[in-house]
């Protein structure tokens, strides 16, 4: 009888702890075939909520083939999280890993990998389309080594 009682108490405590963390994954889509405009300053905020603000920062980088069309962005349904780094002559890969909601924050986790020197400059970036339901939440960045 004591074993059942302690088992039930243990399970109740574990369930309470799990529900208190209030963490959930947020689905997103990575937008492809855009570039950061050279005359635009680096964004001061990752969050972009209108087509006009987006167009002031980014241009379409259309290429031949089915995979060359820029990802469509509907600001009525989504907003954008854009991470843009300064131009560099070092091979740099910026990779989003996860987006989670924890309490009243979105936590964006990504990785930065630097490689060899290049003979040209590049501007590492990614653009994520996130459901508009999360638009009013603050953003926290976490970089994973």
PDB file of C-alpha atoms in Angstrom, residues 50-143:
ATOM      1  CA  UNK A  50       5.429  44.141 -42.249  1.00  0.00           C
ATOM      2  CA  UNK A  51       6.179  43.765 -45.949  1.00  0.00           C
ATOM      3  CA  UNK A  52       7.456  47.347 -46.117  1.00  0.00           C
ATOM      4  CA  UNK A  53       9.977  46.805 -43.293  1.00  0.00           C
ATOM      5  CA  UNK A  54      11.055  43.517 -44.882  1.00  0.00           C
ATOM      6  CA  UNK A  55      11.505  45.081 -48.337  1.00  0.00           C
ATOM      7  CA  UNK A  56      13.682  47.837 -46.855  1.00  0.00           C
ATOM      8  CA  UNK A  57      16.130  45.163 -45.618  1.00  0.00           C
ATOM      9  CA  UNK A  58      15.949  42.315 -48.139  1.00  0.00           C
ATOM     10  CA  UNK A  59      15.775  41.691 -51.862  1.00  0.00           C
ATOM     11  CA  UNK A  60      14.819  38.598 -53.853  1.00  0.00           C
ATOM     12  CA  UNK A  61      17.652  36.421 -55.124  1.00  0.00           C
ATOM     13  CA  UNK A  62      15.764  34.509 -57.800  1.00  0.00           C
ATOM     14  CA  UNK A  63      17.676  31.714 -59.536  1.00  0.00           C
ATOM     15  CA  UNK A  64      16.858  29.322 -62.353  1.00  0.00           C
ATOM     16  CA  UNK A  65      14.920  26.152 -61.545  1.00  0.00           C
ATOM     17  CA  UNK A  66      12.122  25.146 -59.216  1.00  0.00           C
ATOM     18  CA  UNK A  67      14.226  25.737 -56.087  1.00  0.00           C
ATOM     19  CA  UNK A  68      15.240  29.220 -57.227  1.00  0.00           C
ATOM     20  CA  UNK A  69      11.991  31.006 -56.422  1.00  0.00           C
ATOM     21  CA  UNK A  70      12.079  33.026 -53.176  1.00  0.00           C
ATOM     22  CA  UNK A  71       9.854  31.681 -50.409  1.00  0.00           C
ATOM     23  CA  UNK A  72       6.522  33.517 -50.334  1.00  0.00           C
ATOM     24  CA  UNK A  73       5.892  35.556 -47.183  1.00  0.00           C
ATOM     25  CA  UNK A  74       2.337  36.404 -46.096  1.00  0.00           C
ATOM     26  CA  UNK A  75       2.531  38.968 -43.307  1.00  0.00           C
ATOM     27  CA  UNK A  76      -1.188  38.436 -42.577  1.00  0.00           C
ATOM     28  CA  UNK A  77      -0.351  34.919 -41.343  1.00  0.00           C
ATOM     29  CA  UNK A  78       3.318  35.187 -40.333  1.00  0.00           C
ATOM     30  CA  UNK A  79       6.059  37.457 -39.154  1.00  0.00           C
ATOM     31  CA  UNK A  80       9.788  37.189 -39.805  1.00  0.00           C
ATOM     32  CA  UNK A  81      12.726  36.497 -37.533  1.00  0.00           C
ATOM     33  CA  UNK A  82      15.873  37.493 -39.427  1.00  0.00           C
ATOM     34  CA  UNK A  83      19.418  37.031 -38.173  1.00  0.00           C
ATOM     35  CA  UNK A  84      21.875  39.011 -40.289  1.00  0.00           C
ATOM     36  CA  UNK A  85      25.591  39.204 -39.515  1.00  0.00           C
ATOM     37  CA  UNK A  86      28.050  41.780 -40.871  1.00  0.00           C
ATOM     38  CA  UNK A  87      29.794  41.072 -44.163  1.00  0.00           C
ATOM     39  CA  UNK A  88      32.862  38.890 -43.764  1.00  0.00           C
ATOM     40  CA  UNK A  89      35.616  37.291 -45.815  1.00  0.00           C
ATOM     41  CA  UNK A  90      35.520  34.193 -43.609  1.00  0.00           C
ATOM     42  CA  UNK A  91      33.362  31.240 -44.618  1.00  0.00           C
ATOM     43  CA  UNK A  92      30.525  31.446 -42.081  1.00  0.00           C
ATOM     44  CA  UNK A  93      27.484  29.208 -41.739  1.00  0.00           C
ATOM     45  CA  UNK A  94      24.536  30.381 -39.679  1.00  0.00           C
ATOM     46  CA  UNK A  95      22.087  27.548 -38.914  1.00  0.00           C
ATOM     47  CA  UNK A  96      18.802  27.830 -36.998  1.00  0.00           C
ATOM     48  CA  UNK A  97      18.379  24.820 -34.685  1.00  0.00           C
ATOM     49  CA  UNK A  98      15.144  25.408 -32.782  1.00  0.00           C
ATOM     50  CA  UNK A  99      12.479  27.894 -31.819  1.00  0.00           C
ATOM     51  CA  UNK A 100      10.676  27.336 -28.546  1.00  0.00           C
ATOM     52  CA  UNK A 101       8.122  29.228 -26.505  1.00  0.00           C
ATOM     53  CA  UNK A 102       8.947  29.431 -22.834  1.00  0.00           C
ATOM     54  CA  UNK A 103       6.481  31.397 -20.739  1.00  0.00           C
ATOM     55  CA  UNK A 104       6.165  34.715 -22.613  1.00  0.00           C
ATOM     56  CA  UNK A 105       9.338  34.456 -24.715  1.00  0.00           C
ATOM     57  CA  UNK A 106      10.454  32.905 -27.962  1.00  0.00           C
ATOM     58  CA  UNK A 107      13.876  31.331 -27.646  1.00  0.00           C
ATOM     59  CA  UNK A 108      15.754  31.038 -30.921  1.00  0.00           C
ATOM     60  CA  UNK A 109      18.694  28.654 -30.818  1.00  0.00           C
ATOM     61  CA  UNK A 110      21.201  28.690 -33.666  1.00  0.00           C
ATOM     62  CA  UNK A 111      24.763  27.726 -34.511  1.00  0.00           C
ATOM     63  CA  UNK A 112      27.559  29.790 -36.076  1.00  0.00           C
ATOM     64  CA  UNK A 113      30.384  27.873 -37.760  1.00  0.00           C
ATOM     65  CA  UNK A 114      33.383  29.735 -39.150  1.00  0.00           C
ATOM     66  CA  UNK A 115      35.763  28.230 -41.678  1.00  0.00           C
ATOM     67  CA  UNK A 116      38.463  29.288 -44.110  1.00  0.00           C
ATOM     68  CA  UNK A 117      39.266  32.739 -45.449  1.00  0.00           C
ATOM     69  CA  UNK A 118      37.536  33.576 -48.714  1.00  0.00           C
ATOM     70  CA  UNK A 119      38.645  35.684 -51.677  1.00  0.00           C
ATOM     71  CA  UNK A 120      35.324  37.576 -51.497  1.00  0.00           C
ATOM     72  CA  UNK A 121      32.906  38.790 -48.845  1.00  0.00           C
ATOM     73  CA  UNK A 122      29.622  37.199 -47.882  1.00  0.00           C
ATOM     74  CA  UNK A 123      26.871  38.104 -45.447  1.00  0.00           C
ATOM     75  CA  UNK A 124      25.706  35.188 -43.271  1.00  0.00           C
ATOM     76  CA  UNK A 125      21.995  35.250 -42.487  1.00  0.00           C
ATOM     77  CA  UNK A 126      18.804  33.304 -42.138  1.00  0.00           C
ATOM     78  CA  UNK A 127      15.157  34.298 -42.346  1.00  0.00           C
ATOM     79  CA  UNK A 128      12.457  32.387 -40.479  1.00  0.00           C
ATOM     80  CA  UNK A 129       8.708  32.630 -41.035  1.00  0.00           C
ATOM     81  CA  UNK A 130       6.869  32.248 -37.734  1.00  0.00           C
ATOM     82  CA  UNK A 131       3.081  32.080 -37.144  1.00  0.00           C
ATOM     83  CA  UNK A 132       1.626  35.500 -36.334  1.00  0.00           C
ATOM     84  CA  UNK A 133       0.191  34.143 -33.045  1.00  0.00           C
ATOM     85  CA  UNK A 134       3.713  34.480 -31.559  1.00  0.00           C
ATOM     86  CA  UNK A 135       4.397  37.986 -32.874  1.00  0.00           C
ATOM     87  CA  UNK A 136       3.977  39.846 -29.573  1.00  0.00           C
ATOM     88  CA  UNK A 137       6.456  37.689 -27.643  1.00  0.00           C
ATOM     89  CA  UNK A 138       9.974  38.890 -26.837  1.00  0.00           C
ATOM     90  CA  UNK A 139      12.847  37.108 -28.590  1.00  0.00           C
ATOM     91  CA  UNK A 140      15.847  35.591 -26.822  1.00  0.00           C
ATOM     92  CA  UNK A 141      18.838  34.341 -28.823  1.00  0.00           C
ATOM     93  CA  UNK A 142      20.922  31.326 -27.789  1.00  0.00           C
ATOM     94  CA  UNK A 143      24.067  30.473 -29.715  1.00  0.00           C
TER      95      UNK A 143
END
